Amino acid sequence: MRGMSSQGLAVLANPAGHASHVRVRVRDGAGGWVNLSQLEGRDFLDAVEVDESVDQPVSASTVTLKRQIDFFSLAPLRADSKLNANNGQLIRPGREFIVEAAVSPVGMSPSAGEWHLLFHGVIDEVDFPDEQLVFRGRDLGGRLQDVMIEVERPYGDSVAGVEVEAVMQSILADSGTGVLLHTPVAPGWKIRRYAQRKASVLDALRDLAQQIGWEVRYRWREASASFVLTFSEPQRVNPSLAWTFAPGDYRNVPKLALNKTEVRNKIEVVYSDVGDLDVARQTKRKSVVVEDAASQAAYGVRYMQLAEDASSNINRELEARKMADAALSDLKEPLADQEIELDFFLPVELGDLYRFRANGAHYSDDQNLAVTSFRHAFTSEGDALTTITTRGKPSFGVSVWLEMDTRPGLSEPVHTLPPLDPLNVAVTAIVNGFSLSLTPALSGPPVASFELHISTSSGFAPSSSTLRGTFDTTVFGASDLMPGTAYFVRVVPRDRFGNRGNASPQFEVVPKKLDGASLGDSAVGFQHLLYPPTDNLIPNGYNEAGLRAVGKLPEGDKLVEDPINARSGRWVRRVELSNVGAWPGLSWTGGYGSAAPGGRLKCSPGDQFFAEVYVKASSATVSGMGNLHLLWEDANGVYSGQTAVVGVG
């Protein structure tokens, strides 16, 4: 309950009643506050209403004015009115306004210190078709509703976490609101890294608060004498009594009902546990259930499920249980839903616990009920009425919880049923691996991907050590296995919500070795080491070069067409021995003894080379025709006498 002076509290408690006063001020274009009850010496104010409810994120106010008095008009489109001439339209959307109220003994005026700020907001709409001008506005939280998060940003920390109130303040700062968040008592809840989606700033803050059953709204703060954005927990446990109303203190009870429709006494919260990952390193879906036996005995089991998605910061059992306990506390009893009318009661706040004395008509025992909404209404006749709606105890708001219920027709249902087993699984051995094909189950939840598990142990259980990968196709496999070794294969279906189905039966497969039958006709290519006109190292290379090589150095200069003497084909190489012991300059590579620069045949230890020479002498020889030398260089490119010799003829 809001604080008041002892004099003000005494006025409210006076059995003789009290006088109520209200005024509305609007901030003009110059930044000054204009009192609509003292505007150009005239009172334009007719009526004021202020509404606030736990089921609405912002409070609202409706102000009714006289549209025109004498020649002074408040109509925004009357540019000729003096009220709109100096600093622009006085009453228009976007203008700030405040509602102030005071109480005093009957027949007396309030002192300056007895005026209290009742509402501070911004005009949203102006309606002026008749003799009255009506404008409506939301409190300062309306600005946060209007500011959108335009860029998705990450918040929190995956290792240490960040206090939720610090994350909220970062969201406010990044959105350029300039608003400071007030947290009377920190919840001690740290946020892990998550991506903040595009939404209104107020929705983003309330979504975080809602996960632990807390709330974010503008509330009165005595220390600053202003409404500030406040992050707080409803006082669900042992709330203190704020005020007592005797039967003569209120005018009427227009509503008092008991209804079990909104009772929920078994609450399940489904969440993704970041502390327990499956074999694919994805969070496992878990749930906690809390229930109230006394409520179930009285009203039967009334179940509700709250499903947090994978991006929620409810990602551990402790957090999920706290959320479930808060929901159960707010919903387990069909608490009396009472609406009561009384003289203007200035200090009322959401969550206040009031005692209503037995009146012999509605209840025989005193009732302790908490405020869930209130409405102040001031009329031009001077009447001031406060209507208070109460339930059993302070709560986050019944409708807010019920909107999160995952029953069909309400919110998105939680998905916990895993996909069914795949059909027609076939494993085919290939070289160094296998290919697997399957058909997803024709019924059940849609499959998003398949885990592939491989082991050399028969009867193995799929685990992170056997996981080869996840695939979103119906044909996949492996190609880096050991040929000839027996492998065992299993697949596990997954859906997009992280649910894993049963592992398939194991399939045995032995990868093939590479053999000739595995190769196509064009799978292996070849290339001559040398090309014409130096194709000597290719069997019958002269014939392959043929006429194209004739007369070309270093080999074609001695090339002649001699089909009669050629060992095969039509072309032979003529070697002239001009002097005994001379080197004829025969070189396969244009190397040793060749006048033309040539290359070398590079070799490595273990390589083998074969040379075949067919020689026909042009005249009779007395003895051997000579020696054929095969020379090779050492690692330094020096011959150093390294040679192999064979006699010719």
mmCIF file of C-alpha atoms in Angstrom, residues 181-347:
data_model
loop_
_atom_site.group_PDB
_atom_site.id
_atom_site.type_symbol
_atom_site.label_atom_id
_atom_site.label_comp_id
_atom_site.label_asym_id
_atom_site.label_seq_id
_atom_site.Cartn_x
_atom_site.Cartn_y
_atom_site.Cartn_z
ATOM 1 C CA LEU A 181 15.094 -0.579 -13.876
ATOM 2 C CA HIS A 182 14.426 -0.717 -10.140
ATOM 3 C CA THR A 183 14.872 -4.130 -8.480
ATOM 4 C CA PRO A 184 14.071 -3.939 -4.733
ATOM 5 C CA VAL A 185 15.250 -7.526 -4.105
ATOM 6 C CA ALA A 186 17.328 -9.433 -6.636
ATOM 7 C CA PRO A 187 15.955 -12.894 -7.498
ATOM 8 C CA GLY A 188 19.423 -14.444 -7.717
ATOM 9 C CA TRP A 189 18.670 -15.868 -11.160
ATOM 10 C CA LYS A 190 21.411 -15.736 -13.769
ATOM 11 C CA ILE A 191 20.734 -15.782 -17.482
ATOM 12 C CA ARG A 192 22.727 -17.987 -19.816
ATOM 13 C CA ARG A 193 23.462 -16.830 -23.325
ATOM 14 C CA TYR A 194 20.381 -16.516 -25.512
ATOM 15 C CA ALA A 195 19.271 -14.557 -28.569
ATOM 16 C CA GLN A 196 16.684 -11.884 -27.806
ATOM 17 C CA ARG A 197 14.094 -11.965 -30.579
ATOM 18 C CA LYS A 198 12.479 -8.914 -32.085
ATOM 19 C CA ALA A 199 9.644 -7.791 -29.812
ATOM 20 C CA SER A 200 8.494 -4.771 -27.885
ATOM 21 C CA VAL A 201 10.873 -3.842 -25.091
ATOM 22 C CA LEU A 202 8.224 -4.331 -22.405
ATOM 23 C CA ASP A 203 7.308 -7.770 -23.760
ATOM 24 C CA ALA A 204 10.973 -8.786 -23.726
ATOM 25 C CA LEU A 205 11.332 -7.747 -20.078
ATOM 26 C CA ARG A 206 8.088 -9.383 -19.009
ATOM 27 C CA ASP A 207 8.957 -12.603 -20.832
ATOM 28 C CA LEU A 208 12.100 -12.890 -18.736
ATOM 29 C CA ALA A 209 10.289 -12.048 -15.500
ATOM 30 C CA GLN A 210 7.428 -14.399 -16.272
ATOM 31 C CA GLN A 211 9.772 -17.392 -16.392
ATOM 32 C CA ILE A 212 10.153 -17.249 -12.606
ATOM 33 C CA GLY A 213 6.695 -15.884 -11.816
ATOM 34 C CA TRP A 214 7.839 -12.288 -11.265
ATOM 35 C CA GLU A 215 6.552 -9.159 -12.964
ATOM 36 C CA VAL A 216 7.811 -5.935 -14.526
ATOM 37 C CA ARG A 217 5.592 -2.856 -14.413
ATOM 38 C CA TYR A 218 5.628 0.801 -13.388
ATOM 39 C CA ARG A 219 4.993 1.032 -9.642
ATOM 40 C CA TRP A 220 5.030 3.874 -7.165
ATOM 41 C CA ARG A 221 8.346 4.335 -5.354
ATOM 42 C CA GLU A 222 8.289 6.411 -2.196
ATOM 43 C CA ALA A 223 12.025 7.145 -2.234
ATOM 44 C CA SER A 224 11.820 8.999 -5.547
ATOM 45 C CA ALA A 225 8.167 10.103 -5.229
ATOM 46 C CA SER A 226 7.531 8.856 -8.763
ATOM 47 C CA PHE A 227 6.437 5.858 -10.767
ATOM 48 C CA VAL A 228 9.457 3.746 -11.766
ATOM 49 C CA LEU A 229 9.862 0.584 -13.790
ATOM 50 C CA THR A 230 10.037 -2.125 -11.143
ATOM 51 C CA PHE A 231 11.054 -5.786 -11.293
ATOM 52 C CA SER A 232 9.570 -7.604 -8.308
ATOM 53 C CA GLU A 233 7.957 -10.772 -7.010
ATOM 54 C CA PRO A 234 4.364 -10.853 -5.771
ATOM 55 C CA GLN A 235 4.373 -11.477 -2.032
ATOM 56 C CA ARG A 236 2.810 -14.927 -2.275
ATOM 57 C CA VAL A 237 4.073 -16.194 1.080
ATOM 58 C CA ASN A 238 2.902 -14.580 4.328
ATOM 59 C CA PRO A 239 1.823 -11.219 2.897
ATOM 60 C CA SER A 240 1.315 -8.522 5.507
ATOM 61 C CA LEU A 241 -2.149 -7.104 6.133
ATOM 62 C CA ALA A 242 -2.384 -3.568 4.735
ATOM 63 C CA TRP A 243 -5.896 -2.389 5.704
ATOM 64 C CA THR A 244 -9.142 -3.543 7.294
ATOM 65 C CA PHE A 245 -12.588 -2.607 5.967
ATOM 66 C CA ALA A 246 -15.616 -2.850 8.201
ATOM 67 C CA PRO A 247 -19.037 -3.481 6.616
ATOM 68 C CA GLY A 248 -19.798 0.209 6.839
ATOM 69 C CA ASP A 249 -16.617 1.216 5.016
ATOM 70 C CA TYR A 250 -17.767 0.157 1.564
ATOM 71 C CA ARG A 251 -20.783 0.975 -0.530
ATOM 72 C CA ASN A 252 -21.552 -2.196 -2.408
ATOM 73 C CA VAL A 253 -20.357 -5.683 -3.387
ATOM 74 C CA PRO A 254 -21.419 -5.968 -7.047
ATOM 75 C CA LYS A 255 -19.570 -9.244 -7.546
ATOM 76 C CA LEU A 256 -18.612 -12.140 -5.307
ATOM 77 C CA ALA A 257 -18.134 -15.512 -6.977
ATOM 78 C CA LEU A 258 -16.436 -18.840 -6.500
ATOM 79 C CA ASN A 259 -15.515 -20.749 -9.647
ATOM 80 C CA LYS A 260 -13.241 -23.735 -10.056
ATOM 81 C CA THR A 261 -12.814 -23.159 -13.800
ATOM 82 C CA GLU A 262 -9.456 -21.524 -13.300
ATOM 83 C CA VAL A 263 -8.203 -23.966 -10.667
ATOM 84 C CA ARG A 264 -5.002 -25.834 -11.567
ATOM 85 C CA ASN A 265 -3.590 -28.142 -8.907
ATOM 86 C CA LYS A 266 -1.139 -30.242 -10.915
ATOM 87 C CA ILE A 267 1.466 -28.221 -12.800
ATOM 88 C CA GLU A 268 4.051 -29.662 -15.168
ATOM 89 C CA VAL A 269 6.861 -27.492 -16.549
ATOM 90 C CA VAL A 270 8.715 -28.898 -19.556
ATOM 91 C CA TYR A 271 12.184 -27.491 -20.174
ATOM 92 C CA SER A 272 15.495 -28.176 -21.928
ATOM 93 C CA ASP A 273 18.201 -29.145 -19.414
ATOM 94 C CA VAL A 274 21.517 -27.504 -20.364
ATOM 95 C CA GLY A 275 23.255 -29.645 -17.772
ATOM 96 C CA ASP A 276 22.315 -32.921 -19.456
ATOM 97 C CA LEU A 277 23.126 -33.338 -23.143
ATOM 98 C CA ASP A 278 22.307 -36.254 -25.419
ATOM 99 C CA VAL A 279 24.813 -38.018 -27.674
ATOM 100 C CA ALA A 280 24.401 -35.298 -30.312
ATOM 101 C CA ARG A 281 25.304 -32.631 -27.689
ATOM 102 C CA GLN A 282 21.729 -31.357 -27.667
ATOM 103 C CA THR A 283 19.858 -30.513 -24.451
ATOM 104 C CA LYS A 284 17.532 -33.218 -23.191
ATOM 105 C CA ARG A 285 13.863 -32.361 -22.713
ATOM 106 C CA LYS A 286 12.767 -32.892 -19.116
ATOM 107 C CA SER A 287 9.906 -31.894 -16.862
ATOM 108 C CA VAL A 288 9.076 -31.244 -13.227
ATOM 109 C CA VAL A 289 5.643 -31.774 -11.721
ATOM 110 C CA VAL A 290 4.269 -30.135 -8.585
ATOM 111 C CA GLU A 291 0.795 -30.709 -7.170
ATOM 112 C CA ASP A 292 -1.387 -29.912 -4.198
ATOM 113 C CA ALA A 293 -3.103 -32.902 -2.595
ATOM 114 C CA ALA A 294 -5.669 -30.855 -0.643
ATOM 115 C CA SER A 295 -6.825 -29.037 -3.777
ATOM 116 C CA GLN A 296 -7.026 -32.296 -5.712
ATOM 117 C CA ALA A 297 -9.115 -33.882 -2.975
ATOM 118 C CA ALA A 298 -11.560 -30.963 -3.084
ATOM 119 C CA TYR A 299 -11.780 -30.288 -6.836
ATOM 120 C CA GLY A 300 -10.253 -33.284 -8.554
ATOM 121 C CA VAL A 301 -7.021 -33.285 -10.496
ATOM 122 C CA ARG A 302 -6.872 -30.199 -12.698
ATOM 123 C CA TYR A 303 -3.740 -30.391 -14.810
ATOM 124 C CA MET A 304 -1.796 -27.702 -16.629
ATOM 125 C CA GLN A 305 1.419 -27.934 -18.629
ATOM 126 C CA LEU A 306 3.813 -25.063 -19.217
ATOM 127 C CA ALA A 307 6.307 -25.699 -22.009
ATOM 128 C CA GLU A 308 9.515 -23.693 -22.246
ATOM 129 C CA ASP A 309 11.247 -23.874 -25.620
ATOM 130 C CA ALA A 310 14.953 -24.581 -26.127
ATOM 131 C CA SER A 311 15.808 -20.870 -26.127
ATOM 132 C CA SER A 312 14.179 -20.258 -22.727
ATOM 133 C CA ASN A 313 16.337 -19.466 -19.725
ATOM 134 C CA ILE A 314 14.321 -21.967 -17.714
ATOM 135 C CA ASN A 315 16.939 -24.611 -18.430
ATOM 136 C CA ARG A 316 17.601 -26.305 -15.098
ATOM 137 C CA GLU A 317 15.443 -28.249 -12.666
ATOM 138 C CA LEU A 318 15.697 -25.628 -9.904
ATOM 139 C CA GLU A 319 14.408 -22.880 -12.209
ATOM 140 C CA ALA A 320 11.643 -25.063 -13.639
ATOM 141 C CA ARG A 321 10.493 -26.060 -10.163
ATOM 142 C CA LYS A 322 10.411 -22.442 -9.021
ATOM 143 C CA MET A 323 8.218 -21.568 -11.988
ATOM 144 C CA ALA A 324 5.914 -24.520 -11.285
ATOM 145 C CA ASP A 325 5.610 -23.605 -7.579
ATOM 146 C CA ALA A 326 4.670 -20.020 -8.461
ATOM 147 C CA ALA A 327 1.955 -21.185 -10.855
ATOM 148 C CA LEU A 328 0.587 -23.690 -8.340
ATOM 149 C CA SER A 329 0.473 -21.055 -5.615
ATOM 150 C CA ASP A 330 -1.570 -18.730 -7.834
ATOM 151 C CA LEU A 331 -3.962 -21.349 -9.228
ATOM 152 C CA LYS A 332 -4.591 -24.130 -6.699
ATOM 153 C CA GLU A 333 -7.679 -22.594 -5.041
ATOM 154 C CA PRO A 334 -10.936 -21.211 -6.490
ATOM 155 C CA LEU A 335 -10.364 -18.094 -4.463
ATOM 156 C CA ALA A 336 -13.212 -15.682 -3.969
ATOM 157 C CA ASP A 337 -13.388 -13.261 -6.865
ATOM 158 C CA GLN A 338 -14.819 -10.158 -5.215
ATOM 159 C CA GLU A 339 -15.530 -6.729 -6.578
ATOM 160 C CA ILE A 340 -16.212 -4.108 -3.964
ATOM 161 C CA GLU A 341 -17.087 -0.416 -4.276
ATOM 162 C CA LEU A 342 -16.000 2.131 -1.679
ATOM 163 C CA ASP A 343 -15.232 5.793 -1.334
ATOM 164 C CA PHE A 344 -12.069 6.896 -3.076
ATOM 165 C CA PHE A 345 -9.230 4.935 -1.469
ATOM 166 C CA LEU A 346 -6.020 6.643 -2.556
ATOM 167 C CA PRO A 347 -3.260 4.299 -1.279
#
